[in-house]
Amino acid sequence: MSTYKLDYLDQLESEAIHIMREVAGQFERPALLFSGGKDSITLVHLALKAFRPGKFPFPLVHIDTGHNFQEALDFRDWLAESLGEKLIVRYVEDTIREKKLKEPTGRNASRNALQTFTLLDTIEEFEFDACIGGARRDEEKARAKERVFSVRDEFGSWDPKLQRPELWNIYNGKIHKGENVRVFPISNWTELDVWNYIKRENIALPSIYFAHERELILRDGKLLATAKGVIQQEETDEIVTRRVRFRTVGDISCTAAVESDADTLEAAIAEIQATRISERGETRIDDQVSEAAMEDRKKGGYF
Amino acid sequence: MDLLRFITAGSVDDGKSTLIGRLLYDSKSILADQMEAIERASKSRDDGEIDLALLTDGLRSEREQGITIDVAYRYFQTPKRKFIIVDAPGHIQYTRNMVTGASNCQLAVVLVDARHGVVEQTRRHSLIASLLGIPHLVVAINKMDLVDYSQDVFSNICIHYNELAQKLDVGEVTYIPLSALNGDNVVEKSANMPWYEGEPLLSYLETVELDHDENLTDARFPVQYVIRPQTAELHDYRGYAGKITSGIFRKGDTVTVLPTGETSTIDAIEVAEKHFDEAFAPMSVVLHLADDVDVSRGNLIVKSDNQPVVSQNVEAMLCWMDTKPLKVGNKYTLQHGTFRTRCAVREIIYQLNVNTYEETEDVESLKLNDIARIVLKTAKPVSFDPYDKNRVNGGAILIDETSNVTVGALMLRKEAI
Ligand SMILES: Nc1nc2c(ncn2[C@@H]2O[C@H](COP(=O)(O)OP(=O)(O)OP(=O)(O)O)[C@@H](O)[C@H]2O)c(=O)[nH]1
Ligand SMILES: [Mg+2]
């Protein structure tokens, strides 16, 4: 009997492909939100498995905060181009200008909150009824509570006390006009599952995921990338050169680097296996402002 | 490596979230910054003790009220197995969230507070676990520290629970006395209960036999999506994309498309553009048929020599999950895998008393959290297997046609006469 058994990575892969195909089957105008990070790169790989030799039934959509790593942007363009898939980019910069939004200033200011406006505008512009995202439940305690099909009202809000029941592998994507569904195919994957999968499938990643020498700002014990106009330098900041890699790739302003010699996938995986600090704890600056930062952002329409 | 999905169930405050916290803590699966975060959050509480339940109670209102509201998912791994843990709320108001969490699990840990024994929610959750066909059941008698680790208390609860289990359709039940708060019999065997000869919870979870949980007999393939590139070089390509929900398909198999009844042969089985001679549940694949039959989303492809029930009159067990009552005559959308049809409630055969498991007849409507046996008349025929034979092809949901919310969980049983 044991020959008819799927390894856990195959089980997770099959679950994710099934979820993506449900999106294709149930929605008129879906989109795949692509950030250039490893989780969304994994989603693209899963979409290839779900839909090739056909085209993706959705465009890749990137909400560019203007604070992205150049390596991630180059990778994004290369990937969309080499797959021959449609890429839509919308800029937070434009939203700020058009809506006369006030940019957060000061210490650890980031455009993370403003990103939500651009996302909601983009959803409206293209009338997207479903947006696929690479969030995982193991990332954060509010995410640990979210359904695979997460229904959002016309303001994009998540109501954690009123989530739809979601049974077996039956996904209910029925919504009213104006509402949309955020769909998370890799909900049940851990950080390590993603890395093991990337290795097994030989998936290409932007170079910043691997150890390289870089000039950085040392602030409160965290290493931030230097970037003109993104991070305002302070007197107490120290500029250092270190060998680092990024464990997650978000905005420059809220993603810290980790010191590392891991320049191969094997070495990166070994480091992640040995670490005693979570992915977000080590690298994200935006979640540490308050206990319920993520829950609040999701209620406001964030991913 | 194996993957085990399990849920903790039982009444409010019986210690479900604490148990998961303890399991993660004692198996060294909590990372340093997550531990610091719950230490910080615990400090703001009255007693200042570290509250391991905070590892899963992640919502603001859960932390404020000290209860679980919706299911939380946690992931951990030992050298033997990978686990997906589902922490369910015990509060009756949130039963539908427990049903959500339990539907995908292979094992349930039902907690019982040693001081209170079996209570209504224990019975309700056990009933739901049995209706959902969860193959493995552990009864964890918790808070043994508050009853002097008494063997008598433990044995009495076991006897009591066993009476209840007799009335339910559950397989073997394993009983473990433990203290989630102190960690007795969670990861390590407890020195406080030398009279207990069994293994601690984690060793049980690591070794429980899972090989027979997947149905490999009845080949079922709900079509999700048709891949048709329609390019010059792939002009005739037509692949049916979906996930095999049970059984095994092989190249050359004679298959029937339901509900239309057209037959054909499997020409090719593809996964990510590679060809295979066979594929089995729960693989996501693309099937190609030899003939030009009409197949679209919502159809079920099965092996012709093993067919499910195809009917417009369906008898089912129902967990009702909406605050608006279900009444005989009401219309809903039924979703069974990828297939949707409108349906009407023809009859409520009986309602199950969640306490006594007695059947009450002559019921005209159901309230939130009620459980009943009903008959549905559907607009189009449903191709299903009895739920107890096939969990995936026997499950369906009801969707409210105005709110679009999922309002009922259906365990399809048989064709109604
Ligand atoms: N003395 C003692 N207290 C316990 C034990 N397990 C849990 N508790 C306490 O019981 C209370 C409730 O624990 P929780 O883990 O939140 O209970 P729960 O079952 O998750 O509750 P809901 O999710 O709201 O249904 C907390 O104060 C725990 O500290 C135990 O083994 N011994
Ligand atoms: Mg709880």
PDB file of C-alpha atoms in Angstrom, chain A residues 154-292:
ATOM      1  CA  GLU A 154     -15.783  46.485  -0.578  1.00  0.00           C
ATOM      2  CA  PHE A 155     -13.270  48.223   1.672  1.00  0.00           C
ATOM      3  CA  GLY A 156     -11.068  45.167   1.689  1.00  0.00           C
ATOM      4  CA  SER A 157     -11.699  44.601   5.389  1.00  0.00           C
ATOM      5  CA  TRP A 158     -11.241  41.283   7.068  1.00  0.00           C
ATOM      6  CA  ASP A 159     -13.673  40.541   9.883  1.00  0.00           C
ATOM      7  CA  PRO A 160     -11.984  37.889  12.006  1.00  0.00           C
ATOM      8  CA  LYS A 161     -15.121  37.299  14.072  1.00  0.00           C
ATOM      9  CA  LEU A 162     -17.295  36.641  11.063  1.00  0.00           C
ATOM     10  CA  GLN A 163     -15.393  34.285   8.821  1.00  0.00           C
ATOM     11  CA  ARG A 164     -17.295  31.874   6.609  1.00  0.00           C
ATOM     12  CA  PRO A 165     -17.169  28.218   7.544  1.00  0.00           C
ATOM     13  CA  GLU A 166     -14.788  26.397   5.174  1.00  0.00           C
ATOM     14  CA  LEU A 167     -15.223  22.640   5.016  1.00  0.00           C
ATOM     15  CA  TRP A 168     -13.095  19.854   3.568  1.00  0.00           C
ATOM     16  CA  ASN A 169     -11.668  21.062   0.307  1.00  0.00           C
ATOM     17  CA  ILE A 170     -14.848  22.801  -0.761  1.00  0.00           C
ATOM     18  CA  TYR A 171     -14.202  26.491  -1.296  1.00  0.00           C
ATOM     19  CA  ASN A 172     -17.144  28.870  -1.471  1.00  0.00           C
ATOM     20  CA  GLY A 173     -16.162  31.813  -3.662  1.00  0.00           C
ATOM     21  CA  LYS A 174     -19.659  33.238  -4.078  1.00  0.00           C
ATOM     22  CA  ILE A 175     -19.604  36.974  -3.413  1.00  0.00           C
ATOM     23  CA  HIS A 176     -21.582  40.129  -4.054  1.00  0.00           C
ATOM     24  CA  LYS A 177     -20.436  42.735  -6.526  1.00  0.00           C
ATOM     25  CA  GLY A 178     -17.780  44.938  -4.963  1.00  0.00           C
ATOM     26  CA  GLU A 179     -16.603  42.261  -2.557  1.00  0.00           C
ATOM     27  CA  ASN A 180     -13.512  40.273  -3.312  1.00  0.00           C
ATOM     28  CA  VAL A 181     -11.767  37.193  -2.046  1.00  0.00           C
ATOM     29  CA  ARG A 182      -8.151  36.924  -0.983  1.00  0.00           C
ATOM     30  CA  VAL A 183      -6.956  33.414  -1.637  1.00  0.00           C
ATOM     31  CA  PHE A 184      -3.972  31.816   0.067  1.00  0.00           C
ATOM     32  CA  PRO A 185      -2.893  28.559  -1.626  1.00  0.00           C
ATOM     33  CA  ILE A 186       0.159  28.054   0.585  1.00  0.00           C
ATOM     34  CA  SER A 187      -1.668  28.718   3.866  1.00  0.00           C
ATOM     35  CA  ASN A 188      -0.492  25.428   5.309  1.00  0.00           C
ATOM     36  CA  TRP A 189       3.171  25.728   4.301  1.00  0.00           C
ATOM     37  CA  THR A 190       5.865  26.676   6.784  1.00  0.00           C
ATOM     38  CA  GLU A 191       8.900  28.762   5.933  1.00  0.00           C
ATOM     39  CA  LEU A 192      10.965  25.591   5.817  1.00  0.00           C
ATOM     40  CA  ASP A 193       8.452  23.847   3.546  1.00  0.00           C
ATOM     41  CA  VAL A 194       8.807  26.712   1.071  1.00  0.00           C
ATOM     42  CA  TRP A 195      12.601  26.480   1.115  1.00  0.00           C
ATOM     43  CA  ASN A 196      12.591  22.711   0.779  1.00  0.00           C
ATOM     44  CA  TYR A 197      10.183  23.003  -2.115  1.00  0.00           C
ATOM     45  CA  ILE A 198      12.303  25.651  -3.833  1.00  0.00           C
ATOM     46  CA  LYS A 199      15.245  23.318  -3.540  1.00  0.00           C
ATOM     47  CA  ARG A 200      13.387  20.240  -4.717  1.00  0.00           C
ATOM     48  CA  GLU A 201      11.899  22.039  -7.697  1.00  0.00           C
ATOM     49  CA  ASN A 202      15.032  23.976  -8.480  1.00  0.00           C
ATOM     50  CA  ILE A 203      13.227  27.329  -8.459  1.00  0.00           C
ATOM     51  CA  ALA A 204      15.270  30.445  -9.212  1.00  0.00           C
ATOM     52  CA  LEU A 205      15.332  33.247  -6.605  1.00  0.00           C
ATOM     53  CA  PRO A 206      16.594  36.854  -6.569  1.00  0.00           C
ATOM     54  CA  SER A 207      20.235  37.052  -5.536  1.00  0.00           C
ATOM     55  CA  ILE A 208      19.534  38.916  -2.273  1.00  0.00           C
ATOM     56  CA  TYR A 209      18.296  35.692  -0.690  1.00  0.00           C
ATOM     57  CA  PHE A 210      21.888  34.478  -0.680  1.00  0.00           C
ATOM     58  CA  ALA A 211      24.937  35.750   1.171  1.00  0.00           C
ATOM     59  CA  HIS A 212      26.609  38.813  -0.357  1.00  0.00           C
ATOM     60  CA  GLU A 213      28.652  41.788   0.831  1.00  0.00           C
ATOM     61  CA  ARG A 214      26.622  44.917   1.304  1.00  0.00           C
ATOM     62  CA  GLU A 215      26.688  48.351   2.858  1.00  0.00           C
ATOM     63  CA  LEU A 216      24.104  48.557   5.634  1.00  0.00           C
ATOM     64  CA  ILE A 217      22.756  50.742   8.393  1.00  0.00           C
ATOM     65  CA  LEU A 218      23.073  49.275  11.859  1.00  0.00           C
ATOM     66  CA  ARG A 219      20.118  50.485  13.908  1.00  0.00           C
ATOM     67  CA  ASP A 220      18.767  48.979  17.150  1.00  0.00           C
ATOM     68  CA  GLY A 221      20.740  45.844  16.445  1.00  0.00           C
ATOM     69  CA  LYS A 222      19.065  45.367  13.063  1.00  0.00           C
ATOM     70  CA  LEU A 223      20.789  45.663   9.693  1.00  0.00           C
ATOM     71  CA  LEU A 224      18.925  47.777   7.149  1.00  0.00           C
ATOM     72  CA  ALA A 225      19.851  48.225   3.530  1.00  0.00           C
ATOM     73  CA  THR A 226      21.078  51.674   2.578  1.00  0.00           C
ATOM     74  CA  ALA A 227      18.895  53.305  -0.030  1.00  0.00           C
ATOM     75  CA  LYS A 228      18.651  56.958  -0.936  1.00  0.00           C
ATOM     76  CA  GLY A 229      15.339  58.581  -0.110  1.00  0.00           C
ATOM     77  CA  VAL A 230      13.949  55.469   1.545  1.00  0.00           C
ATOM     78  CA  ILE A 231      15.549  55.385   4.942  1.00  0.00           C
ATOM     79  CA  GLN A 232      16.353  58.638   6.648  1.00  0.00           C
ATOM     80  CA  GLN A 233      19.659  58.325   8.333  1.00  0.00           C
ATOM     81  CA  GLU A 234      19.930  59.224  11.967  1.00  0.00           C
ATOM     82  CA  GLU A 235      22.862  60.341  14.028  1.00  0.00           C
ATOM     83  CA  THR A 236      22.990  57.150  16.043  1.00  0.00           C
ATOM     84  CA  ASP A 237      23.016  55.010  12.882  1.00  0.00           C
ATOM     85  CA  GLU A 238      26.235  53.305  12.049  1.00  0.00           C
ATOM     86  CA  ILE A 239      27.157  52.472   8.463  1.00  0.00           C
ATOM     87  CA  VAL A 240      28.749  49.050   8.209  1.00  0.00           C
ATOM     88  CA  THR A 241      29.742  46.547   5.549  1.00  0.00           C
ATOM     89  CA  ARG A 242      28.699  42.998   6.264  1.00  0.00           C
ATOM     90  CA  ARG A 243      28.154  39.688   4.584  1.00  0.00           C
ATOM     91  CA  VAL A 244      24.387  39.204   4.725  1.00  0.00           C
ATOM     92  CA  ARG A 245      21.356  37.675   3.114  1.00  0.00           C
ATOM     93  CA  PHE A 246      17.664  38.495   3.317  1.00  0.00           C
ATOM     94  CA  ARG A 247      15.367  35.924   4.844  1.00  0.00           C
ATOM     95  CA  THR A 248      12.280  37.733   3.531  1.00  0.00           C
ATOM     96  CA  VAL A 249      12.094  40.352   0.838  1.00  0.00           C
ATOM     97  CA  GLY A 250       9.615  43.121   1.527  1.00  0.00           C
ATOM     98  CA  ASP A 251      10.093  46.853   1.504  1.00  0.00           C
ATOM     99  CA  ILE A 252      13.619  48.105   2.040  1.00  0.00           C
ATOM    100  CA  SER A 253      12.306  50.274   4.856  1.00  0.00           C
ATOM    101  CA  CYS A 254      10.930  47.392   6.865  1.00  0.00           C
ATOM    102  CA  THR A 255      13.026  44.359   5.982  1.00  0.00           C
ATOM    103  CA  ALA A 256      16.195  43.659   7.906  1.00  0.00           C
ATOM    104  CA  ALA A 257      19.110  41.567   6.652  1.00  0.00           C
ATOM    105  CA  VAL A 258      20.673  38.709   8.582  1.00  0.00           C
ATOM    106  CA  GLU A 259      24.401  38.120   8.790  1.00  0.00           C
ATOM    107  CA  SER A 260      25.147  34.971   6.900  1.00  0.00           C
ATOM    108  CA  ASP A 261      27.609  32.977   4.860  1.00  0.00           C
ATOM    109  CA  ALA A 262      24.896  30.909   3.232  1.00  0.00           C
ATOM    110  CA  ASP A 263      25.448  31.364  -0.477  1.00  0.00           C
ATOM    111  CA  THR A 264      23.660  28.213  -1.618  1.00  0.00           C
ATOM    112  CA  LEU A 265      20.142  26.871  -1.071  1.00  0.00           C
ATOM    113  CA  GLU A 266      21.496  24.023   1.043  1.00  0.00           C
ATOM    114  CA  ALA A 267      23.312  26.434   3.310  1.00  0.00           C
ATOM    115  CA  ALA A 268      20.302  28.756   3.588  1.00  0.00           C
ATOM    116  CA  ILE A 269      18.068  25.827   4.523  1.00  0.00           C
ATOM    117  CA  ALA A 270      20.543  24.633   7.117  1.00  0.00           C
ATOM    118  CA  GLU A 271      20.538  28.118   8.656  1.00  0.00           C
ATOM    119  CA  ILE A 272      16.766  28.293   8.775  1.00  0.00           C
ATOM    120  CA  GLN A 273      16.585  24.858  10.338  1.00  0.00           C
ATOM    121  CA  ALA A 274      18.966  25.903  13.074  1.00  0.00           C
ATOM    122  CA  THR A 275      17.546  29.342  13.826  1.00  0.00           C
ATOM    123  CA  ARG A 276      15.686  30.055  17.044  1.00  0.00           C
ATOM    124  CA  ILE A 277      14.051  33.226  15.733  1.00  0.00           C
ATOM    125  CA  SER A 278      10.991  33.411  13.513  1.00  0.00           C
ATOM    126  CA  GLU A 279      11.065  34.807  10.010  1.00  0.00           C
ATOM    127  CA  ARG A 280       9.085  37.919  10.865  1.00  0.00           C
ATOM    128  CA  GLY A 281      10.739  38.399  14.226  1.00  0.00           C
ATOM    129  CA  GLU A 282      14.142  38.458  12.640  1.00  0.00           C
ATOM    130  CA  THR A 283      13.486  40.491   9.555  1.00  0.00           C
ATOM    131  CA  ARG A 284      10.295  42.507   9.710  1.00  0.00           C
ATOM    132  CA  ILE A 285      10.223  45.830  11.384  1.00  0.00           C
ATOM    133  CA  ASP A 286       6.594  46.724  10.700  1.00  0.00           C
ATOM    134  CA  ASP A 287       4.977  43.994  12.838  1.00  0.00           C
ATOM    135  CA  GLN A 288       6.730  44.999  15.978  1.00  0.00           C
ATOM    136  CA  VAL A 289       4.962  48.260  16.555  1.00  0.00           C
ATOM    137  CA  SER A 290       2.002  46.784  18.409  1.00  0.00           C
ATOM    138  CA  GLU A 291       0.741  43.394  19.552  1.00  0.00           C
ATOM    139  CA  ALA A 292      -2.069  43.313  17.021  1.00  0.00           C
TER     140      ALA A 292
END
